[in-house]
Amino acid sequence: MNGLLEHLRAGLPAEALITDPDVTVSYAHDMASFCEAGTPAVVVLPRTVEQVQHVMRTATALRVPVVPQGARTGLSGAANASDGCIVLSLVKMDRILEINPVDRIAVVEPGVVNAVLSRAVDQQGLYYPPDPSSWEMCTIGGNIGTASGGLCCVKYGVTAEYVLGLEVVLADGRLLTTGRRTAKGVAGYDLTRLFVGSEGSLGIVVKAVLALKPRPPQQLVLAAEFPSAAAACDAICRIMERGHTPSLLELMDRTTIRAVNKMANMGLPDTTEALLLAAFDTPDPSADLAAVGELCTAAGATEVVPAQDAAESEMLLQARRMSLTALETVKSATMIDDVCVPRSKLGAMLEGTAAIAEKYGLTIGVCAHAGDGNTHPVVCFDHTDADESRRARESFDEIMGLGLELGGTITGEHGVGVLKKEWLARELGEVGVELHRGIKQVFDPLGLLNPGKVF
């Protein structure tokens, strides 16, 4: 420990090092349940690329594992510390270096908070679409590490589609530049995409070139109530089949609706089995909402309520944004699953999740980015009850198994981390796992970067 600190101090200012165990323990884990976390030897908060390079050179020389972190809002344990590691927190590298409205790019450091960037580009008539639910807290570096999504994915896509280029500090301290600033570019292998979603297991992102879009018109939202989740999923299929491109298409099941009502008195109908929220940011959103409203009615909606203005739209969206927080009040702990299935299988996914909840005697609420089939079943349980905790974990695994059976994936946007690494092998297959491990060996031959995650 003393030798490690001596080496780190040689290239870092005193304020960049945290050694007080009462403080370092707060950096031990992210927001995931059932994920082991170790005790870090030291927490480092660099402000420059050179400081990150010094940390990695020290780690390589002394064979000390390094766990990179952002805001620790992740839900898979990807940012959890390992015993004796260096926690490398990038939150102090929080500068927006450039916003270029002609090239439609932003150049940022990894510690920039998503909402801060979104507001900064909005002031120049631009738009950075990826918007995770934790956008007021989560960082761009964390978003890149976990390939985050958000509410707008159905129209605008996920983080990976906006990362044009990166600067990455490798395990041995070398600085790698990937990608481009141009609108087009196909030179070499796409190393940029390789780092997106790698959860810090291949290198430390220290700069990102992000694509921007022109700011769209203000969106309007429609809420449709359904007597069953199956009817709501039928409406979703009709909307997509007819070629509509909503800026948002979100689903809340009965359990989620009741939790939101109990927490915030939102006035949502407790009698409805599913609530579908659709939004359009087109030049004439009212016409689009009217067309979608007709499809919802044809699918069995009992009530369709289009918002008249931005204020009403925001009120409807607030209920969806509160979903996860509201479900956390149902019991003392939650496990938030992240299974994505083909849109055509969304109804089967919800029906199967309800059967799993009944089988294990648990409350499982589902909210979903319905437009892209990304479901978030939230298992609510009492963490002080050993049997209930066991049932929660088993139900969580069974939900992931259901997703794979339906042709889906174990994670659409939260990542693998510690929580799902055993399931990753099932999804990738033997050959896929072998190639992934080979790639890891090339970038991190000593296995120092975020050990125990992903694989």
Short mmCIF file of C-alpha atoms in Angstrom, two decimals:
data_model
loop_
_atom_site.label_atom_id
_atom_site.label_comp_id
_atom_site.label_asym_id
_atom_site.label_seq_id
_atom_site.Cartn_x
_atom_site.Cartn_y
_atom_site.Cartn_z
CA MET A 1 0.00 0.00 0.00
CA ASN A 2 2.74 2.48 0.92
CA GLY A 3 4.65 1.66 -2.26
CA LEU A 4 1.52 2.22 -4.34
CA LEU A 5 0.80 5.58 -2.74
CA GLU A 6 4.42 6.66 -3.15
CA HIS A 7 4.31 5.89 -6.87
CA LEU A 8 0.95 7.62 -7.35
CA ARG A 9 2.02 10.74 -5.45
CA ALA A 10 4.99 11.12 -7.77
CA GLY A 11 2.68 12.18 -10.59
CA LEU A 12 -0.49 13.38 -8.90
CA PRO A 13 -1.45 16.39 -6.78
CA ALA A 14 -2.38 15.61 -3.20
CA GLU A 15 -6.03 16.50 -3.71
CA ALA A 16 -6.37 13.82 -6.39
CA LEU A 17 -5.80 11.01 -3.87
CA ILE A 18 -8.32 9.75 -1.32
CA THR A 19 -7.02 7.23 1.21
CA ASP A 20 -9.38 7.70 4.18
CA PRO A 21 -11.20 4.32 4.40
CA ASP A 22 -14.35 6.05 5.65
CA VAL A 23 -14.44 7.92 2.33
CA THR A 24 -13.09 5.30 -0.06
CA VAL A 25 -15.82 2.88 1.01
CA SER A 26 -18.37 5.21 -0.57
CA TYR A 27 -16.74 4.50 -3.94
CA ALA A 28 -17.00 0.73 -3.56
CA HIS A 29 -20.13 0.07 -5.61
CA ASP A 30 -22.75 1.37 -7.98
CA MET A 31 -26.54 1.08 -7.59
CA ALA A 32 -26.96 -2.62 -8.40
CA SER A 33 -28.25 -5.22 -5.94
CA PHE A 34 -26.69 -8.67 -5.40
CA CYS A 35 -23.29 -7.58 -6.69
CA GLU A 36 -20.14 -8.18 -4.65
CA ALA A 37 -17.86 -5.23 -4.04
CA GLY A 38 -14.36 -5.17 -2.62
CA THR A 39 -12.38 -2.62 -0.64
CA PRO A 40 -10.30 -0.21 -2.75
CA ALA A 41 -6.77 0.63 -1.71
CA VAL A 42 -7.10 4.20 -2.93
CA VAL A 43 -9.43 6.42 -4.92
CA VAL A 44 -7.87 8.68 -7.56
CA LEU A 45 -9.69 11.66 -9.07
CA PRO A 46 -7.57 12.87 -11.99
CA ARG A 47 -8.16 16.11 -13.88
CA THR A 48 -5.88 15.56 -16.89
CA VAL A 49 -5.08 12.87 -19.43
CA GLU A 50 -1.49 12.83 -18.20
CA GLN A 51 -2.64 12.03 -14.69
CA VAL A 52 -4.71 9.09 -15.97
CA GLN A 53 -1.67 7.86 -17.88
CA HIS A 54 0.42 8.08 -14.73
CA VAL A 55 -2.14 5.99 -12.83
CA MET A 56 -2.15 3.29 -15.50
CA ARG A 57 1.65 3.19 -15.74
CA THR A 58 1.83 2.82 -11.97
CA ALA A 59 -0.82 0.11 -12.01
CA THR A 60 1.05 -1.80 -14.70
CA ALA A 61 4.41 -1.49 -12.93
CA LEU A 62 2.97 -2.70 -9.62
CA ARG A 63 0.36 -5.10 -11.05
CA VAL A 64 -2.51 -3.34 -9.28
CA PRO A 65 -6.06 -3.65 -10.68
CA VAL A 66 -7.87 -0.46 -11.73
CA VAL A 67 -11.63 0.06 -11.62
CA PRO A 68 -12.80 3.07 -13.66
CA GLN A 69 -15.89 4.90 -12.45
CA GLY A 70 -18.24 7.66 -13.46
CA ALA A 71 -21.17 8.75 -11.31
CA ARG A 72 -21.86 5.17 -10.13
CA THR A 73 -25.49 5.29 -11.25
CA GLY A 74 -25.08 1.95 -13.07
CA LEU A 75 -27.30 -1.03 -12.37
CA SER A 76 -25.05 -4.01 -13.11
CA GLY A 77 -22.14 -3.68 -10.69
CA ALA A 78 -19.77 -2.67 -13.51
CA ALA A 79 -18.25 0.08 -11.34
CA ASN A 80 -17.84 -2.04 -8.21
CA ALA A 81 -14.41 -2.03 -6.60
CA SER A 82 -12.25 -5.10 -6.17
CA ASP A 83 -10.08 -5.66 -3.10
CA GLY A 84 -6.87 -3.64 -3.17
CA CYS A 85 -7.71 -1.88 -6.42
CA ILE A 86 -7.23 1.69 -7.55
CA VAL A 87 -10.65 3.23 -8.08
CA LEU A 88 -10.17 5.69 -10.92
CA SER A 89 -13.03 8.16 -10.74
CA LEU A 90 -13.27 10.38 -13.84
CA VAL A 91 -15.87 12.81 -12.45
CA LYS A 92 -13.37 15.69 -12.15
CA MET A 93 -12.62 15.55 -15.87
CA ASP A 94 -15.83 17.40 -16.60
CA ARG A 95 -15.08 19.96 -19.30
CA ILE A 96 -17.04 20.47 -22.49
CA LEU A 97 -14.10 21.21 -24.77
CA GLU A 98 -15.96 22.14 -27.94
CA ILE A 99 -19.42 22.49 -29.44
CA ASN A 100 -19.28 22.86 -33.21
CA PRO A 101 -22.64 23.67 -34.86
CA VAL A 102 -21.23 23.39 -38.39
CA ASP A 103 -19.73 19.92 -37.95
CA ARG A 104 -22.51 19.10 -35.46
CA ILE A 105 -20.17 17.60 -32.89
CA ALA A 106 -19.31 18.09 -29.26
CA VAL A 107 -15.93 17.18 -27.76
CA VAL A 108 -16.14 16.35 -24.07
CA GLU A 109 -14.26 14.85 -21.17
CA PRO A 110 -15.75 11.71 -19.58
CA GLY A 111 -16.97 13.39 -16.39
CA VAL A 112 -19.43 15.70 -18.16
CA VAL A 113 -22.95 15.03 -16.85
CA ASN A 114 -25.40 14.05 -19.57
CA ALA A 115 -27.93 16.77 -18.70
CA VAL A 116 -25.22 19.44 -18.61
CA LEU A 117 -24.15 18.56 -22.15
CA SER A 118 -27.75 18.37 -23.36
CA ARG A 119 -28.53 21.85 -22.05
CA ALA A 120 -25.30 23.31 -23.41
CA VAL A 121 -25.92 22.10 -26.96
CA ASP A 122 -29.58 23.09 -26.75
CA GLN A 123 -28.47 26.70 -26.31
CA GLN A 124 -26.91 26.46 -29.77
CA GLY A 125 -29.96 24.90 -31.40
CA LEU A 126 -28.53 21.39 -31.24
CA TYR A 127 -29.60 18.13 -29.66
CA TYR A 128 -27.75 15.26 -27.97
CA PRO A 129 -30.41 12.52 -27.95
CA PRO A 130 -29.22 9.76 -25.53
CA ASP A 131 -31.11 10.45 -22.30
CA PRO A 132 -30.87 7.73 -19.62
CA SER A 133 -33.32 8.05 -16.75
CA SER A 134 -30.39 9.14 -14.56
CA TRP A 135 -29.42 11.88 -17.05
CA GLU A 136 -29.26 14.54 -14.31
CA MET A 137 -26.47 12.54 -12.60
CA CYS A 138 -24.86 10.09 -15.01
CA THR A 139 -21.74 11.01 -16.95
CA ILE A 140 -20.89 10.71 -20.62
CA GLY A 141 -17.99 8.40 -19.77
CA GLY A 142 -20.33 6.09 -17.89
CA ASN A 143 -22.85 6.26 -20.72
CA ILE A 144 -20.11 5.20 -23.16
CA GLY A 145 -18.88 2.45 -20.86
CA THR A 146 -22.32 0.85 -20.59
CA ALA A 147 -23.68 1.86 -24.02
CA SER A 148 -26.60 3.62 -22.34
CA GLY A 149 -29.99 4.18 -23.92
CA GLY A 150 -32.96 6.22 -22.76
CA LEU A 151 -36.50 7.27 -23.52
CA CYS A 152 -35.81 8.53 -27.04
CA CYS A 153 -34.11 5.41 -28.41
CA VAL A 154 -37.06 4.37 -30.56
CA LYS A 155 -36.39 7.29 -32.93
CA TYR A 156 -32.88 8.48 -32.22
CA GLY A 157 -30.96 5.38 -31.12
CA VAL A 158 -28.53 4.73 -28.27
CA THR A 159 -25.18 6.13 -27.15
CA ALA A 160 -23.15 3.96 -29.55
CA GLU A 161 -24.70 5.74 -32.53
CA TYR A 162 -23.42 9.13 -31.32
CA VAL A 163 -19.82 8.32 -30.44
CA LEU A 164 -17.68 9.27 -33.44
CA GLY A 165 -14.26 9.11 -31.85
CA LEU A 166 -12.45 8.57 -28.58
CA GLU A 167 -9.19 9.15 -26.79
CA VAL A 168 -8.44 6.16 -24.59
CA VAL A 169 -5.66 5.51 -22.10
CA LEU A 170 -4.66 1.87 -22.44
CA ALA A 171 -3.68 -0.44 -19.61
CA ASP A 172 0.02 0.32 -20.04
CA GLY A 173 -0.52 4.09 -20.12
CA ARG A 174 -0.32 4.64 -23.88
CA LEU A 175 -2.83 7.04 -25.42
CA LEU A 176 -4.95 5.67 -28.27
CA THR A 177 -7.04 7.84 -30.60
CA THR A 178 -9.92 6.14 -32.40
CA GLY A 179 -12.54 7.24 -34.87
CA ARG A 180 -12.97 10.67 -36.39
CA ARG A 181 -14.57 14.12 -36.33
CA THR A 182 -16.01 13.76 -39.83
CA ALA A 183 -19.55 12.76 -40.78
CA LYS A 184 -18.16 9.74 -42.64
CA GLY A 185 -15.14 7.50 -42.16
CA VAL A 186 -14.36 3.81 -42.63
CA ALA A 187 -10.58 3.62 -42.20
CA GLY A 188 -9.53 0.51 -40.31
CA TYR A 189 -11.45 -1.59 -37.83
CA ASP A 190 -14.11 0.24 -35.84
CA LEU A 191 -12.24 0.41 -32.55
CA THR A 192 -14.52 3.20 -31.33
CA ARG A 193 -17.53 0.88 -31.23
CA LEU A 194 -15.41 -1.74 -29.52
CA PHE A 195 -14.89 0.55 -26.52
CA VAL A 196 -18.55 1.58 -26.34
CA GLY A 197 -20.18 -0.86 -23.92
CA SER A 198 -16.86 -2.40 -22.82
CA GLU A 199 -17.43 -1.24 -19.21
CA GLY A 200 -13.87 -0.03 -18.73
CA SER A 201 -12.43 -3.48 -19.38
CA LEU A 202 -10.36 -2.43 -22.42
CA GLY A 203 -9.20 1.11 -21.62
CA ILE A 204 -10.00 4.40 -19.92
CA VAL A 205 -11.98 6.86 -22.05
CA VAL A 206 -10.58 10.36 -21.48
CA LYS A 207 -12.16 12.26 -24.37
CA ALA A 208 -15.10 11.70 -26.70
CA VAL A 209 -16.22 13.21 -29.99
CA LEU A 210 -20.01 13.05 -30.05
CA ALA A 211 -22.42 13.54 -32.93
CA LEU A 212 -25.20 16.09 -32.50
CA LYS A 213 -28.49 16.65 -34.30
CA PRO A 214 -30.48 19.80 -34.97
CA ARG A 215 -32.84 20.56 -32.10
CA PRO A 216 -36.23 19.04 -33.00
CA PRO A 217 -39.59 20.77 -32.47
CA GLN A 218 -41.20 20.50 -29.05
CA GLN A 219 -42.75 17.07 -28.72
CA LEU A 220 -46.36 16.36 -27.74
CA VAL A 221 -47.34 13.28 -25.77
CA LEU A 222 -50.36 10.99 -25.84
CA ALA A 223 -51.44 8.68 -23.02
CA ALA A 224 -53.53 5.59 -23.75
CA GLU A 225 -55.06 3.32 -21.12
CA PHE A 226 -55.51 -0.38 -21.81
CA PRO A 227 -57.47 -3.18 -20.10
CA SER A 228 -54.52 -5.57 -20.54
CA ALA A 229 -50.80 -5.54 -21.23
CA ALA A 230 -51.50 -7.69 -24.29
CA ALA A 231 -53.75 -5.00 -25.75
CA ALA A 232 -51.11 -2.33 -25.15
CA CYS A 233 -48.46 -4.48 -26.86
CA ASP A 234 -50.85 -5.02 -29.77
CA ALA A 235 -51.11 -1.24 -30.12
CA ILE A 236 -47.31 -0.94 -30.13
CA CYS A 237 -47.07 -3.47 -32.95
CA ARG A 238 -49.73 -1.61 -34.94
CA ILE A 239 -47.93 1.71 -34.48
CA MET A 240 -44.62 0.36 -35.70
CA GLU A 241 -46.15 -1.71 -38.50
CA ARG A 242 -47.86 1.38 -39.94
CA GLY A 243 -44.51 3.12 -40.23
CA HIS A 244 -44.89 5.71 -37.49
CA THR A 245 -41.69 7.05 -35.93
CA PRO A 246 -42.51 8.33 -32.46
CA SER A 247 -39.86 10.19 -30.52
CA LEU A 248 -40.90 8.17 -27.49
CA LEU A 249 -43.01 5.05 -26.93
CA GLU A 250 -43.10 3.95 -23.29
CA LEU A 251 -45.14 1.40 -21.33
CA MET A 252 -46.05 1.12 -17.66
CA ASP A 253 -47.84 -1.90 -16.21
CA ARG A 254 -50.45 -1.90 -13.44
CA THR A 255 -47.94 -2.47 -10.64
CA THR A 256 -45.85 0.48 -11.79
CA ILE A 257 -48.87 2.76 -12.19
CA ARG A 258 -50.04 2.01 -8.65
CA ALA A 259 -46.56 2.60 -7.23
CA VAL A 260 -46.32 5.99 -8.96
CA ASN A 261 -49.77 6.99 -7.72
CA LYS A 262 -48.95 5.99 -4.16
CA MET A 263 -45.69 7.93 -4.13
CA ALA A 264 -46.74 11.10 -5.93
CA ASN A 265 -50.55 11.20 -6.21
CA MET A 266 -50.27 11.55 -9.97
CA GLY A 267 -53.93 10.72 -10.53
CA LEU A 268 -53.19 7.87 -12.90
CA PRO A 269 -56.06 5.36 -13.21
CA ASP A 270 -55.51 2.48 -10.79
CA THR A 271 -58.00 0.37 -12.76
CA THR A 272 -55.95 0.29 -15.95
CA GLU A 273 -53.71 -2.68 -16.63
CA ALA A 274 -51.24 -0.83 -18.86
CA LEU A 275 -50.48 2.76 -19.77
CA LEU A 276 -48.85 3.59 -23.09
CA LEU A 277 -47.14 6.94 -23.67
CA ALA A 278 -46.39 7.99 -27.25
CA ALA A 279 -44.73 11.22 -28.32
CA PHE A 280 -43.92 12.94 -31.61
CA ASP A 281 -41.55 15.82 -32.30
CA THR A 282 -42.59 16.22 -35.95
CA PRO A 283 -43.69 19.53 -37.52
CA ASP A 284 -47.34 18.51 -36.93
CA PRO A 285 -47.32 16.30 -33.83
CA SER A 286 -51.09 16.66 -33.27
CA ALA A 287 -51.82 14.86 -36.53
CA ASP A 288 -49.40 12.07 -35.66
CA LEU A 289 -50.92 11.68 -32.20
CA ALA A 290 -54.39 11.52 -33.70
CA ALA A 291 -53.33 8.71 -36.04
CA VAL A 292 -51.67 6.78 -33.21
CA GLY A 293 -54.70 7.39 -31.00
CA GLU A 294 -56.89 5.67 -33.57
CA LEU A 295 -54.56 2.68 -33.63
CA CYS A 296 -54.65 2.49 -29.82
CA THR A 297 -58.45 2.57 -29.83
CA ALA A 298 -58.55 -0.17 -32.46
CA ALA A 299 -56.27 -2.27 -30.24
CA GLY A 300 -58.67 -1.91 -27.30
CA ALA A 301 -57.64 1.25 -25.46
CA THR A 302 -60.31 2.35 -23.01
CA GLU A 303 -59.20 5.98 -23.08
CA VAL A 304 -56.84 8.02 -25.22
CA VAL A 305 -55.69 11.43 -23.96
CA PRO A 306 -53.49 13.60 -26.19
CA ALA A 307 -51.64 16.47 -24.53
CA GLN A 308 -52.52 19.93 -25.77
CA ASP A 309 -49.20 21.59 -25.05
CA ALA A 310 -45.68 21.12 -23.71
CA ALA A 311 -46.77 21.51 -20.08
CA GLU A 312 -49.31 18.68 -20.33
CA SER A 313 -46.77 16.56 -22.17
CA GLU A 314 -44.20 17.05 -19.42
CA MET A 315 -46.76 16.11 -16.77
CA LEU A 316 -47.45 12.81 -18.54
CA LEU A 317 -43.76 12.05 -18.96
CA GLN A 318 -43.06 12.80 -15.32
CA ALA A 319 -45.03 9.70 -14.36
CA ARG A 320 -42.82 7.52 -16.53
CA ARG A 321 -39.63 9.11 -15.21
CA MET A 322 -40.75 8.38 -11.66
CA SER A 323 -41.40 4.69 -12.33
CA LEU A 324 -38.17 3.19 -10.99
CA THR A 325 -38.10 5.47 -7.96
CA ALA A 326 -41.72 4.63 -7.17
CA LEU A 327 -41.11 0.88 -7.40
CA GLU A 328 -38.22 1.26 -4.97
CA THR A 329 -40.77 2.29 -2.32
CA VAL A 330 -42.72 -0.98 -2.63
CA LYS A 331 -40.14 -3.00 -0.71
CA SER A 332 -36.77 -2.38 0.92
CA ALA A 333 -34.80 -3.42 -2.18
CA THR A 334 -35.17 -3.85 -5.92
CA MET A 335 -33.44 -5.69 -8.74
CA ILE A 336 -33.90 -3.92 -12.05
CA ASP A 337 -33.73 -6.24 -15.02
CA ASP A 338 -32.93 -4.98 -18.51
CA VAL A 339 -34.11 -7.55 -21.03
CA CYS A 340 -34.67 -6.47 -24.62
CA VAL A 341 -36.79 -8.57 -26.98
CA PRO A 342 -38.05 -8.12 -30.54
CA ARG A 343 -41.05 -5.76 -30.53
CA SER A 344 -43.26 -8.56 -31.81
CA LYS A 345 -42.44 -10.57 -28.66
CA LEU A 346 -43.11 -7.76 -26.19
CA GLY A 347 -46.53 -9.11 -25.22
CA ALA A 348 -45.10 -12.56 -24.53
CA MET A 349 -42.35 -10.99 -22.43
CA LEU A 350 -44.82 -9.13 -20.22
CA GLU A 351 -47.10 -12.14 -19.94
CA GLY A 352 -44.18 -14.37 -18.99
CA THR A 353 -42.88 -11.87 -16.43
CA ALA A 354 -46.30 -11.76 -14.77
CA ALA A 355 -46.29 -15.57 -14.56
CA ILE A 356 -42.81 -15.50 -12.99
CA ALA A 357 -44.00 -12.98 -10.39
CA GLU A 358 -46.89 -15.26 -9.48
CA LYS A 359 -44.66 -18.34 -9.39
CA TYR A 360 -42.26 -16.76 -6.89
CA GLY A 361 -44.86 -14.82 -4.91
CA LEU A 362 -43.20 -11.49 -5.62
CA THR A 363 -44.17 -8.03 -6.77
CA ILE A 364 -42.57 -7.36 -10.16
CA GLY A 365 -43.42 -4.10 -11.90
CA VAL A 366 -42.57 -3.55 -15.54
CA CYS A 367 -41.80 -0.28 -17.30
CA ALA A 368 -40.44 -0.43 -20.79
CA HIS A 369 -38.96 1.47 -23.69
CA ALA A 370 -41.69 -0.26 -25.64
CA GLY A 371 -40.74 1.15 -29.02
CA ASP A 372 -37.52 -0.84 -29.07
CA GLY A 373 -38.63 -3.80 -26.97
CA ASN A 374 -36.43 -2.92 -24.00
CA THR A 375 -38.22 -4.00 -20.82
CA HIS A 376 -37.27 -3.15 -17.26
CA PRO A 377 -38.89 -5.71 -14.95
CA VAL A 378 -38.29 -4.48 -11.39
CA VAL A 379 -38.25 -7.21 -8.75
CA CYS A 380 -39.31 -5.78 -5.38
CA PHE A 381 -38.25 -7.68 -2.27
CA ASP A 382 -37.34 -7.46 1.41
CA HIS A 383 -33.56 -7.69 1.59
CA THR A 384 -33.74 -8.70 5.27
CA ASP A 385 -35.75 -11.81 4.37
CA ALA A 386 -33.32 -14.49 3.19
CA ASP A 387 -36.00 -16.58 1.49
CA GLU A 388 -37.52 -13.60 -0.30
CA SER A 389 -34.06 -12.47 -1.41
CA ARG A 390 -33.40 -15.93 -2.82
CA ARG A 391 -36.69 -15.89 -4.70
CA ALA A 392 -35.89 -12.43 -6.04
CA ARG A 393 -32.58 -13.58 -7.47
CA GLU A 394 -34.11 -16.71 -8.98
CA SER A 395 -36.94 -14.73 -10.56
CA PHE A 396 -34.42 -12.25 -11.97
CA ASP A 397 -32.52 -15.08 -13.65
CA GLU A 398 -35.72 -16.64 -14.95
CA ILE A 399 -36.71 -13.33 -16.55
CA MET A 400 -33.36 -13.21 -18.36
CA GLY A 401 -33.88 -16.79 -19.52
CA LEU A 402 -37.31 -15.85 -20.83
CA GLY A 403 -35.81 -12.97 -22.78
CA LEU A 404 -33.29 -15.26 -24.48
CA GLU A 405 -36.01 -17.78 -25.31
CA LEU A 406 -37.94 -15.02 -27.05
CA GLY A 407 -34.95 -14.14 -29.23
CA GLY A 408 -33.82 -11.22 -27.08
CA THR A 409 -30.76 -10.14 -25.14
CA ILE A 410 -29.93 -10.08 -21.43
CA THR A 411 -29.20 -6.35 -21.52
CA GLY A 412 -30.37 -3.57 -23.79
CA GLU A 413 -28.63 -0.67 -22.05
CA HIS A 414 -27.53 -1.40 -18.46
CA GLY A 415 -24.56 -3.60 -19.30
CA VAL A 416 -23.22 -6.89 -17.94
CA GLY A 417 -20.98 -5.92 -15.03
CA VAL A 418 -21.01 -8.44 -12.20
CA LEU A 419 -24.73 -9.05 -12.24
CA LYS A 420 -25.08 -10.76 -15.60
CA LYS A 421 -21.67 -12.08 -16.54
CA GLU A 422 -22.74 -15.71 -16.07
CA TRP A 423 -25.57 -15.13 -18.53
CA LEU A 424 -23.35 -13.42 -21.08
CA ALA A 425 -21.73 -16.73 -22.02
CA ARG A 426 -25.15 -18.24 -22.70
CA GLU A 427 -26.00 -15.43 -25.06
CA LEU A 428 -22.66 -15.23 -26.88
CA GLY A 429 -21.96 -18.92 -27.23
CA GLU A 430 -18.63 -20.73 -26.94
CA VAL A 431 -17.01 -19.16 -30.01
CA GLY A 432 -18.21 -15.68 -29.08
CA VAL A 433 -16.77 -15.97 -25.57
CA GLU A 434 -13.43 -17.18 -26.95
CA LEU A 435 -13.14 -14.18 -29.28
CA HIS A 436 -14.17 -11.72 -26.56
CA ARG A 437 -11.49 -13.07 -24.24
CA GLY A 438 -8.96 -12.81 -27.04
CA ILE A 439 -9.79 -9.15 -27.55
CA LYS A 440 -9.48 -8.52 -23.82
CA GLN A 441 -6.04 -10.15 -23.85
CA VAL A 442 -4.83 -7.83 -26.63
CA PHE A 443 -5.85 -4.64 -24.85
CA ASP A 444 -5.22 -5.74 -21.25
CA PRO A 445 -2.73 -8.63 -21.18
CA LEU A 446 -2.21 -8.39 -17.40
CA GLY A 447 -5.93 -8.34 -16.65
CA LEU A 448 -5.73 -5.12 -14.64
CA LEU A 449 -8.72 -3.23 -16.07
CA ASN A 450 -11.95 -3.77 -14.16
CA PRO A 451 -11.21 -7.40 -13.27
CA GLY A 452 -14.15 -9.71 -12.58
CA LYS A 453 -16.52 -7.75 -14.81
CA VAL A 454 -18.09 -8.91 -18.07
CA PHE A 455 -16.03 -12.15 -18.00
#
